[in-house]
Coordinates of C-alpha atoms in Angstrom, one line a residue:
M30 CA -195.5 -148.3 50.8
R31 CA -195.3 -145.4 50.9
E32 CA -198.6 -144.9 49.4
H33 CA -199.8 -147.7 51.9
I34 CA -198.4 -145.7 55.0
A35 CA -199.7 -142.7 53.9
R36 CA -203.1 -144.2 53.8
L37 CA -203.1 -145.5 56.9
E38 CA -201.9 -142.2 58.8
S39 CA -204.6 -140.5 57.0
R40 CA -207.3 -143.2 58.8
I41 CA -205.5 -142.8 61.6
K42 CA -205.8 -138.9 61.7
E43 CA -209.7 -139.5 60.7
L44 CA -210.0 -141.3 64.0
E45 CA -208.3 -139.0 66.0
M46 CA -209.9 -135.9 65.1
P47 CA -213.0 -136.4 62.8
E48 CA -213.9 -133.1 62.3
M49 CA -210.5 -132.7 59.6
A50 CA -211.8 -134.9 57.9
T51 CA -215.0 -133.2 57.2
S52 CA -214.2 -130.0 57.1
P53 CA -216.1 -127.1 54.7
P54 CA -213.6 -125.1 52.7
I55 CA -212.8 -122.0 54.4
T56 CA -213.9 -118.9 53.0
L57 CA -211.5 -115.5 53.7
F58 CA -210.7 -112.2 53.5
D59 CA -207.6 -110.5 51.8
P60 CA -206.7 -108.0 54.5
H61 CA -204.6 -106.0 51.5
A62 CA -208.4 -106.0 48.8
P63 CA -209.7 -102.5 48.5
A64 CA -212.9 -104.5 50.2
Y65 CA -212.8 -107.1 53.0
F66 CA -216.2 -107.6 52.6
S67 CA -219.7 -107.0 51.1
E68 CA -223.0 -106.6 53.0
S69 CA -226.3 -105.6 51.5
S70 CA -227.8 -102.6 52.6
S71 CA -231.0 -104.1 53.3
P72 CA -231.6 -103.9 57.2
S73 CA -233.0 -107.5 57.2
S74 CA -229.5 -108.7 55.9
H75 CA -227.6 -108.7 58.8
N76 CA -228.8 -111.7 59.9
S77 CA -228.1 -113.9 56.6
P78 CA -224.8 -116.0 56.6
S79 CA -224.1 -114.8 53.7
T80 CA -223.8 -111.2 54.5
L81 CA -220.2 -112.7 55.2
S82 CA -218.9 -113.0 51.6
L83 CA -215.2 -113.6 51.2
S84 CA -212.5 -112.8 48.3
A85 CA -210.8 -116.2 48.0
S86 CA -211.2 -120.1 48.6
A87 CA -208.7 -121.8 50.3
S88 CA -207.8 -124.8 48.5
P89 CA -208.5 -128.2 49.9
S90 CA -204.5 -129.3 49.5
P91 CA -202.4 -127.2 52.1
F92 CA -199.7 -127.4 49.6
P93 CA -201.5 -126.9 45.8
L94 CA -200.1 -128.9 43.5
D95 CA -200.3 -126.5 40.7
M96 CA -197.0 -123.9 42.2
D97 CA -194.0 -123.5 40.7
S98 CA -191.2 -126.2 40.9
S99 CA -188.3 -125.2 43.7
P100 CA -185.2 -123.9 42.5
W101 CA -183.9 -126.4 44.6
D102 CA -185.1 -129.7 42.5
A103 CA -183.0 -129.2 39.7
Q104 CA -179.9 -129.3 42.3
W105 CA -181.2 -132.4 44.2
A106 CA -181.9 -134.3 41.0
S107 CA -178.5 -134.0 39.8
M108 CA -177.3 -135.6 43.0
T109 CA -177.3 -139.0 42.1
D110 CA -175.3 -140.3 45.0
F111 CA -177.6 -139.6 48.0
P112 CA -179.3 -142.8 49.3
A113 CA -183.2 -143.8 48.4
L114 CA -186.1 -143.2 50.3
G115 CA -186.1 -147.2 50.9
S116 CA -183.5 -146.7 53.1
V117 CA -185.7 -144.8 55.4
A118 CA -185.1 -147.7 58.5
D119 CA -181.6 -147.0 58.1
S120 CA -179.9 -146.4 61.6
Y121 CA -178.5 -143.3 62.4
G122 CA -175.4 -142.3 61.0
S123 CA -174.9 -144.9 58.2
E124 CA -175.2 -142.5 55.8
D125 CA -174.4 -138.9 55.6
P126 CA -175.9 -136.6 52.8
P127 CA -173.0 -135.3 50.7
L128 CA -171.6 -132.4 51.2
E129 CA -172.8 -130.1 49.0
L130 CA -176.3 -131.9 49.7
A131 CA -176.1 -130.9 53.6
Q132 CA -175.2 -127.2 52.4
M133 CA -178.3 -126.9 50.3
L134 CA -180.6 -128.3 53.1
L135 CA -178.7 -125.6 55.5
D136 CA -179.5 -122.6 52.8
I137 CA -183.0 -123.8 52.9
F138 CA -183.5 -124.2 56.3
L139 CA -181.2 -121.0 57.8
P140 CA -183.7 -118.1 56.3
H141 CA -186.3 -119.9 58.5
R142 CA -184.5 -120.9 62.0
H143 CA -186.1 -118.1 64.0
Q144 CA -189.7 -119.8 62.8
C145 CA -188.5 -122.6 64.7
G146 CA -187.2 -120.9 67.5
F147 CA -183.7 -122.0 66.7
E148 CA -181.3 -119.5 67.4
V149 CA -177.7 -120.6 66.5
H150 CA -174.2 -119.2 65.3
V151 CA -174.6 -119.9 61.8
G152 CA -170.9 -119.8 61.0
R153 CA -170.3 -122.4 63.1
L154 CA -172.7 -124.6 62.2
R155 CA -171.8 -124.4 58.4
E156 CA -168.1 -125.1 59.5
S157 CA -169.1 -128.1 61.5
L158 CA -170.0 -129.8 58.2
T159 CA -166.6 -130.0 57.1
L160 CA -164.9 -131.0 60.8
P161 CA -164.1 -134.5 61.9
R162 CA -167.1 -136.6 63.0
S163 CA -166.3 -136.0 66.4
E164 CA -166.2 -131.9 66.5
Q165 CA -169.8 -131.6 64.3
R166 CA -173.0 -131.0 65.8
H167 CA -174.3 -134.3 66.8
P168 CA -176.9 -135.9 64.0
V169 CA -179.7 -136.0 66.0
L170 CA -179.8 -132.1 65.5
M171 CA -178.5 -132.3 61.8
N172 CA -180.9 -134.5 60.7
S173 CA -183.6 -132.5 62.7
I174 CA -182.5 -129.6 60.3
Y175 CA -182.2 -131.8 57.2
L176 CA -185.8 -132.6 58.4
W177 CA -187.4 -129.5 58.3
A178 CA -185.6 -128.3 55.5
C179 CA -187.7 -130.8 53.4
Y180 CA -190.5 -130.0 55.2
L181 CA -190.1 -126.2 54.1
S182 CA -189.8 -127.0 50.5
R183 CA -193.6 -128.3 50.1
P184 CA -194.4 -129.0 47.5
T185 CA -192.0 -130.3 45.9
S186 CA -189.9 -133.1 45.2
L187 CA -187.4 -132.5 48.0
C188 CA -190.4 -132.7 51.1
E189 CA -190.5 -137.0 49.8
H190 CA -187.3 -137.4 51.6
E191 CA -189.3 -135.8 55.2
P192 CA -189.2 -139.7 56.4
L193 CA -185.9 -140.2 56.0
Y194 CA -184.7 -137.7 58.2
L195 CA -187.2 -137.9 60.8
S196 CA -185.8 -141.7 60.8
R197 CA -182.7 -140.8 61.3
A198 CA -183.1 -138.1 63.8
L199 CA -185.2 -140.4 65.9
A200 CA -182.9 -143.0 65.5
A201 CA -179.7 -140.4 67.0
V202 CA -181.9 -139.9 70.0
S203 CA -180.1 -142.8 72.1
D204 CA -176.9 -141.8 71.2
A205 CA -177.4 -138.3 72.2
I206 CA -178.9 -139.2 75.4
S207 CA -176.0 -140.9 76.2
N208 CA -173.4 -138.5 75.3
P209 CA -173.2 -135.1 78.0
A210 CA -170.8 -133.3 75.5
K211 CA -173.9 -132.6 73.1
V212 CA -176.7 -132.0 75.1
V213 CA -177.7 -128.7 74.2
D214 CA -177.8 -130.3 70.5
F215 CA -180.0 -133.0 71.8
I216 CA -182.5 -129.8 73.3
Q217 CA -182.2 -127.8 70.2
A218 CA -183.3 -130.8 68.1
S219 CA -186.1 -132.0 70.4
C220 CA -187.3 -128.2 70.4
L221 CA -187.5 -128.7 66.7
L222 CA -189.0 -132.2 66.1
A223 CA -191.5 -130.9 68.9
I224 CA -192.4 -127.9 66.6
Y225 CA -192.6 -130.5 63.6
F226 CA -195.0 -132.8 64.8
L227 CA -197.1 -130.2 66.6
S228 CA -197.5 -128.3 62.9
N229 CA -198.4 -131.6 61.6
G230 CA -201.1 -131.7 63.7
R231 CA -199.1 -135.1 65.9
V232 CA -200.0 -133.4 69.0
F233 CA -199.2 -136.5 71.3
E234 CA -195.7 -137.0 69.5
G235 CA -195.2 -133.0 70.0
S236 CA -195.6 -132.6 73.5
Y237 CA -193.8 -135.4 74.2
H238 CA -190.8 -133.7 72.7
A239 CA -191.5 -130.5 74.0
S240 CA -191.5 -132.3 77.3
V241 CA -188.3 -133.9 76.7
A242 CA -186.5 -130.2 75.6
A243 CA -187.7 -128.5 78.8
S244 CA -186.7 -131.3 81.0
L245 CA -183.5 -131.7 79.9
A246 CA -182.9 -127.7 79.7
I247 CA -183.6 -128.0 83.4
Q248 CA -182.0 -130.5 85.0
W249 CA -178.9 -129.5 82.7
G250 CA -179.1 -125.8 84.4
L251 CA -179.5 -124.0 81.2
H252 CA -182.4 -122.0 83.3
Q253 CA -179.4 -120.5 85.8
V254 CA -176.9 -119.9 83.0
G255 CA -174.4 -117.5 84.5
A256 CA -175.3 -119.0 88.3
E257 CA -171.5 -120.4 88.1
D258 CA -169.9 -116.8 87.7
C259 CA -172.3 -115.7 91.1
T260 CA -172.4 -118.8 93.2
P261 CA -169.8 -120.8 94.9
R262 CA -169.3 -123.9 93.1
N263 CA -170.5 -126.4 96.0
V264 CA -173.6 -124.7 96.0
I265 CA -174.0 -125.6 92.5
S266 CA -172.9 -129.0 92.6
E267 CA -175.8 -129.8 95.6
R268 CA -178.3 -128.3 92.8
S269 CA -177.6 -131.0 90.3
A270 CA -175.7 -133.9 89.3
F271 CA -175.7 -132.9 85.8
R272 CA -173.8 -129.7 85.0
L273 CA -172.4 -128.5 81.5
D274 CA -168.7 -127.9 81.2
P275 CA -168.0 -124.1 80.9
A276 CA -168.6 -122.8 78.0
K277 CA -165.5 -122.1 75.5
D278 CA -166.1 -118.6 74.8
S279 CA -169.3 -115.9 74.7
I280 CA -170.7 -117.6 71.5
E281 CA -171.5 -120.7 72.8
Q282 CA -172.7 -119.5 75.9
G283 CA -174.8 -117.3 73.9
E284 CA -176.2 -120.4 72.1
R285 CA -176.8 -121.9 75.6
I286 CA -179.0 -118.6 76.7
L287 CA -180.9 -119.0 73.3
T288 CA -181.6 -122.4 73.4
F289 CA -183.1 -122.2 77.1
C290 CA -187.0 -123.3 77.5
K291 CA -188.5 -121.4 80.2
H292 CA -190.0 -124.0 82.9
P293 CA -192.7 -122.5 85.0
W294 CA -191.7 -123.8 88.3
T295 CA -188.3 -123.2 88.7
A296 CA -186.6 -120.0 89.4
V297 CA -184.8 -118.7 86.5
S298 CA -181.7 -117.0 86.4
T299 CA -180.2 -117.4 83.0
P300 CA -179.7 -113.4 81.4
W301 CA -182.3 -112.2 78.6
P302 CA -181.0 -113.3 75.3
Q303 CA -178.7 -111.1 73.6
R304 CA -178.0 -111.0 69.5
M305 CA -175.9 -113.2 68.4
E306 CA -173.6 -110.6 66.8
E307 CA -173.6 -109.6 70.4
Y308 CA -172.0 -112.9 71.3
E309 CA -169.7 -112.9 68.6
T310 CA -168.2 -109.4 69.8
G311 CA -167.7 -110.8 73.4
E312 CA -170.5 -108.4 74.6
L313 CA -171.6 -111.0 77.3
D314 CA -174.2 -110.0 79.9
I315 CA -173.9 -113.0 82.5
G316 CA -176.6 -112.0 84.7
H317 CA -176.4 -111.6 88.4
G318 CA -177.3 -114.9 89.8
S319 CA -181.1 -113.2 90.5
P320 CA -184.4 -114.3 88.9
T321 CA -184.6 -113.1 85.5
I322 CA -188.4 -114.0 84.9
Q323 CA -189.7 -113.0 88.6
A324 CA -187.9 -109.7 88.2
F325 CA -189.9 -108.9 84.9
F326 CA -193.5 -109.5 86.8
A327 CA -192.5 -107.1 89.5
P328 CA -193.7 -103.9 90.2
Q329 CA -191.8 -100.9 88.9
G330 CA -189.4 -100.2 91.5
H331 CA -189.2 -103.0 93.0
V332 CA -186.7 -104.4 90.7
Q333 CA -182.6 -103.7 91.1
N334 CA -179.6 -104.7 89.4
V335 CA -181.9 -105.4 86.0
T336 CA -179.9 -104.9 82.6
G337 CA -180.5 -105.7 79.2
G338 CA -183.9 -107.5 77.8
F339 CA -184.4 -104.7 75.2
S340 CA -183.3 -107.2 72.0
S341 CA -185.9 -108.4 69.8
L342 CA -185.1 -112.0 71.4
A343 CA -185.4 -110.8 74.8
M344 CA -189.0 -109.2 73.7
R345 CA -189.9 -112.6 72.1
V346 CA -188.7 -114.0 75.6
K347 CA -191.0 -111.8 77.8
A348 CA -194.0 -112.0 75.3
S349 CA -193.8 -115.6 76.0
A350 CA -193.6 -115.5 80.0
L351 CA -196.6 -113.1 79.7
F352 CA -198.5 -116.0 77.3
E353 CA -197.8 -118.3 79.7
G354 CA -198.5 -116.8 83.1
A355 CA -201.8 -115.4 82.0
S356 CA -202.8 -119.2 80.3
R357 CA -201.7 -120.7 83.5
L358 CA -203.5 -118.6 86.0
S359 CA -206.4 -118.8 83.7
S360 CA -206.7 -122.5 83.5
S361 CA -206.9 -122.7 87.2
W362 CA -209.6 -120.2 87.8
S363 CA -213.3 -121.7 88.9
P364 CA -216.1 -119.6 90.3
R365 CA -214.9 -120.7 94.0
L366 CA -211.6 -118.6 93.4
S367 CA -213.8 -115.2 92.4
S368 CA -213.2 -113.6 96.0
S369 CA -209.8 -115.2 96.6
S370 CA -207.2 -112.1 96.9
S371 CA -204.1 -115.1 95.9
F372 CA -205.8 -115.2 92.5
T373 CA -206.7 -111.2 92.6
D374 CA -203.1 -110.3 93.3
S375 CA -201.9 -112.8 90.4
F376 CA -204.5 -111.6 88.0
R377 CA -203.4 -107.6 88.6
T378 CA -199.8 -108.5 88.5
I379 CA -199.9 -110.2 85.3
E380 CA -202.4 -107.6 83.6
H381 CA -200.2 -104.7 84.9
T382 CA -197.0 -106.4 83.4
I383 CA -198.8 -106.9 80.3
T384 CA -199.7 -103.6 80.0
R385 CA -196.5 -102.2 81.0
F386 CA -195.4 -104.3 78.2
T387 CA -197.3 -103.3 75.4
T388 CA -196.3 -99.5 75.7
T389 CA -192.7 -100.5 74.9
L390 CA -193.2 -102.2 71.9
L391 CA -192.0 -100.4 68.6
P392 CA -195.4 -98.8 66.9
L393 CA -197.1 -101.1 64.3
H394 CA -196.5 -98.2 61.9
Q395 CA -192.9 -98.7 61.7
L396 CA -192.5 -102.6 61.5
A397 CA -191.8 -101.8 57.9
A398 CA -188.7 -100.0 58.7
T399 CA -187.1 -102.6 60.4
M400 CA -184.9 -105.7 59.3
P401 CA -186.9 -108.9 58.4
D402 CA -185.6 -110.7 61.7
D403 CA -186.4 -108.0 63.8
K404 CA -190.2 -107.8 62.2
Y405 CA -191.1 -111.2 62.4
H406 CA -190.6 -111.4 66.4
L407 CA -192.3 -108.2 66.7
I408 CA -195.2 -109.2 64.7
A409 CA -195.1 -112.5 67.5
I410 CA -194.3 -110.3 70.3
H411 CA -197.3 -107.9 69.7
S412 CA -199.4 -111.0 69.0
L413 CA -198.7 -112.9 72.1
A414 CA -198.9 -109.8 74.1
H415 CA -202.4 -109.1 73.4
A416 CA -203.7 -112.6 73.3
S417 CA -202.3 -113.1 76.6
M418 CA -205.0 -110.1 78.2
I419 CA -207.2 -112.4 76.0
C420 CA -206.6 -115.4 77.8
L421 CA -206.5 -113.5 81.2
H422 CA -209.8 -111.7 80.8
E423 CA -211.6 -114.9 78.3
H424 CA -213.4 -115.9 81.7
F425 CA -215.0 -112.8 82.7
L426 CA -216.4 -111.7 79.5
D427 CA -220.2 -110.9 81.0
D428 CA -218.6 -108.1 82.7
Q429 CA -218.4 -104.7 80.9
V430 CA -214.9 -104.0 81.3
S431 CA -213.5 -107.1 81.0
R432 CA -215.5 -107.2 77.5
E433 CA -213.9 -104.0 76.7
V434 CA -210.4 -105.2 77.4
L435 CA -211.2 -108.2 75.0
L436 CA -212.4 -106.5 72.4
R437 CA -209.8 -103.9 72.3
G438 CA -207.0 -107.1 72.5
A439 CA -208.8 -108.7 69.9
R440 CA -208.7 -105.5 67.5
S441 CA -205.2 -105.3 67.9
I442 CA -204.8 -108.8 67.0
V443 CA -206.3 -107.8 63.8
A444 CA -204.3 -104.5 63.5
V445 CA -201.1 -106.7 63.7
A446 CA -203.0 -109.3 60.9
K447 CA -203.2 -106.2 58.8
Y448 CA -199.3 -105.5 58.6
I449 CA -198.8 -108.9 57.7
G450 CA -197.5 -109.1 54.0
D451 CA -198.2 -111.9 51.4
A452 CA -194.4 -112.8 51.4
D453 CA -194.0 -112.6 55.5
Y454 CA -196.0 -115.8 56.2
D455 CA -193.5 -118.2 55.2
F456 CA -191.6 -116.9 57.9
L457 CA -194.2 -116.0 60.9
D458 CA -194.1 -118.1 64.0
P459 CA -196.9 -120.5 64.1
L460 CA -197.9 -119.8 67.6
I461 CA -199.1 -116.5 66.3
G462 CA -202.1 -118.4 64.9
Y463 CA -203.3 -119.3 68.1
C464 CA -203.5 -115.6 69.1
W465 CA -205.5 -115.3 66.0
V466 CA -208.0 -118.0 66.5
S467 CA -208.3 -116.5 70.4
A468 CA -209.2 -112.9 68.8
A469 CA -211.6 -114.5 66.1
R470 CA -213.7 -116.3 69.1
I471 CA -214.1 -112.9 70.9
L472 CA -215.3 -111.2 68.1
I473 CA -217.6 -113.6 66.9
T474 CA -219.0 -113.5 70.4
D475 CA -219.6 -110.1 70.1
L476 CA -221.0 -110.5 66.8
V477 CA -223.6 -112.9 67.9
Q478 CA -224.4 -110.0 70.6
L479 CA -224.8 -107.3 68.0
Q480 CA -226.9 -109.3 65.9
A481 CA -229.2 -109.3 69.0
T482 CA -229.5 -105.9 69.6
W483 CA -232.7 -104.0 68.2
P484 CA -232.5 -101.8 66.0
M485 CA -229.8 -103.8 64.4
A486 CA -226.3 -102.8 64.8
N487 CA -224.1 -102.5 61.6
T488 CA -221.6 -105.5 61.6
S489 CA -219.8 -104.4 58.5
E490 CA -216.5 -103.6 60.8
I491 CA -216.6 -106.8 62.9
R492 CA -217.2 -109.0 60.1
G493 CA -214.1 -107.7 58.3
E494 CA -212.7 -108.3 60.8
I495 CA -213.2 -111.7 61.4
G496 CA -212.7 -112.1 57.7
T497 CA -209.0 -110.8 58.1
L498 CA -208.6 -113.1 60.9
L499 CA -210.0 -116.2 58.7
Y500 CA -207.3 -115.2 56.0
S501 CA -204.5 -114.8 57.8
L502 CA -204.9 -118.1 59.5
T503 CA -205.7 -119.8 56.5
K504 CA -202.7 -118.5 54.6
L505 CA -200.6 -119.8 57.4
S506 CA -202.0 -123.1 57.2
T507 CA -200.3 -123.6 54.0
R508 CA -197.4 -123.9 56.0
F509 CA -198.5 -125.6 59.1
P510 CA -201.3 -127.3 58.6
L511 CA -202.5 -127.7 62.1
L512 CA -203.5 -124.1 61.4
G513 CA -206.3 -124.8 58.7
F514 CA -208.2 -127.5 61.1
Q515 CA -208.3 -124.5 63.9
A516 CA -209.6 -122.1 60.9
S517 CA -211.9 -124.7 60.2
K518 CA -213.1 -124.8 63.4
V519 CA -213.3 -121.1 63.7
Q520 CA -215.4 -121.1 60.3
K521 CA -217.9 -123.6 61.9
L522 CA -218.5 -121.5 64.7
L523 CA -219.0 -118.6 63.0
D524 CA -221.6 -120.5 60.6
A525 CA -223.3 -122.4 63.8
N526 CA -224.0 -118.5 65.5
Q527 CA -224.9 -117.1 62.0
L528 CA -227.3 -119.5 61.3
G529 CA -228.9 -119.3 65.0
Q530 CA -230.3 -116.1 64.0

């Protein structure tokens, strides 16, 4: 049955995205190798597609079968009381994994929780496994966590149980919807499910769960956490029929802040997120009830009573806000808006905010001295900031100023990629892949222009930069297969433009 399901899913993917079925092997550059490329010194060689020679080739499978077995395999095999995969259709809650297995799955998942955008108090999450059922975290969240643990264990035998935990997580949704006390668990689970589906190329399902998470976050007031401390209760009650009970302590309040998903059309007054250690000690910034994101985009000198916002988590939120703002404005552009003062004002506001933000970031050469979690956040922050500038200017490539901005942004993303070690890829945010794709498109466009010049310009440097991005995309695609599809599209674009010369 599993083989039959796999064949059906494969056929569906072929019909939905035929390019995936015919993608050629992806060639790569290792940015840490002594030489990224080999290019003939002959002037005529610059036009040849063979001049972009690379140091390794990707496995046709995103998870090669010859990898060493995981140390978890032996433990899994010893737990004979775990229900068989045939129980995949079991209804929610009919079987819980044994405590030892649940703890093992948590141990697999927790080092990667930031990669999935999941921020939680680890001690309380572990403790909840031993509490009475009514006091535990909701099964929709726990089964989503177990699903990710199996997913992260690929290609070992644990991954065979993904369908079981996916089925249980989805089956638990109806109970979670009707349980207001577990709404934060439900939102967190929806985020985990969204990223799981999107990472596997199941865009429709991923978008659905992302929409659920965003809608519930707004409906239950997570965008205005702390407003109850600054706003009369009767005013709050008029805003929404849904309101969470007051948080029991600063840790629970912190988890609510860390869970919030920003909604672009709603004023956000939730304070910037802090480190969980600060919530643990009660150092809670309750905010001032004033717009947080709007203040971030306001010109310097126009912002009053703004505190916090300097943790790596807060900087990650700011980078996401920049990326969302640039993407939204870019998608609204059309030639008739070129002379629109409103568009120009918004463009300049976002551009200035990106520039101001990037000057506050820790320099790349200091990343190695940071804690691992902070390093992974900073890699994403740097990449998103530069990708935001690319997104903002991408419609104006023919303008010389915008072209220079775009190339500077693309090369800045390449510089970030070169600071990523092989061991880091297991913990990177998959959204970084989009940043690499956007940078690669700009560099390929510039490569085409350089190849059209006479006398022929030396293209070895830009070829090396493109190769670095392809290498990075393919490395991360071993964890997130959708990025392998994106890497193949970049490779095809590169090949098409080289063949056309």
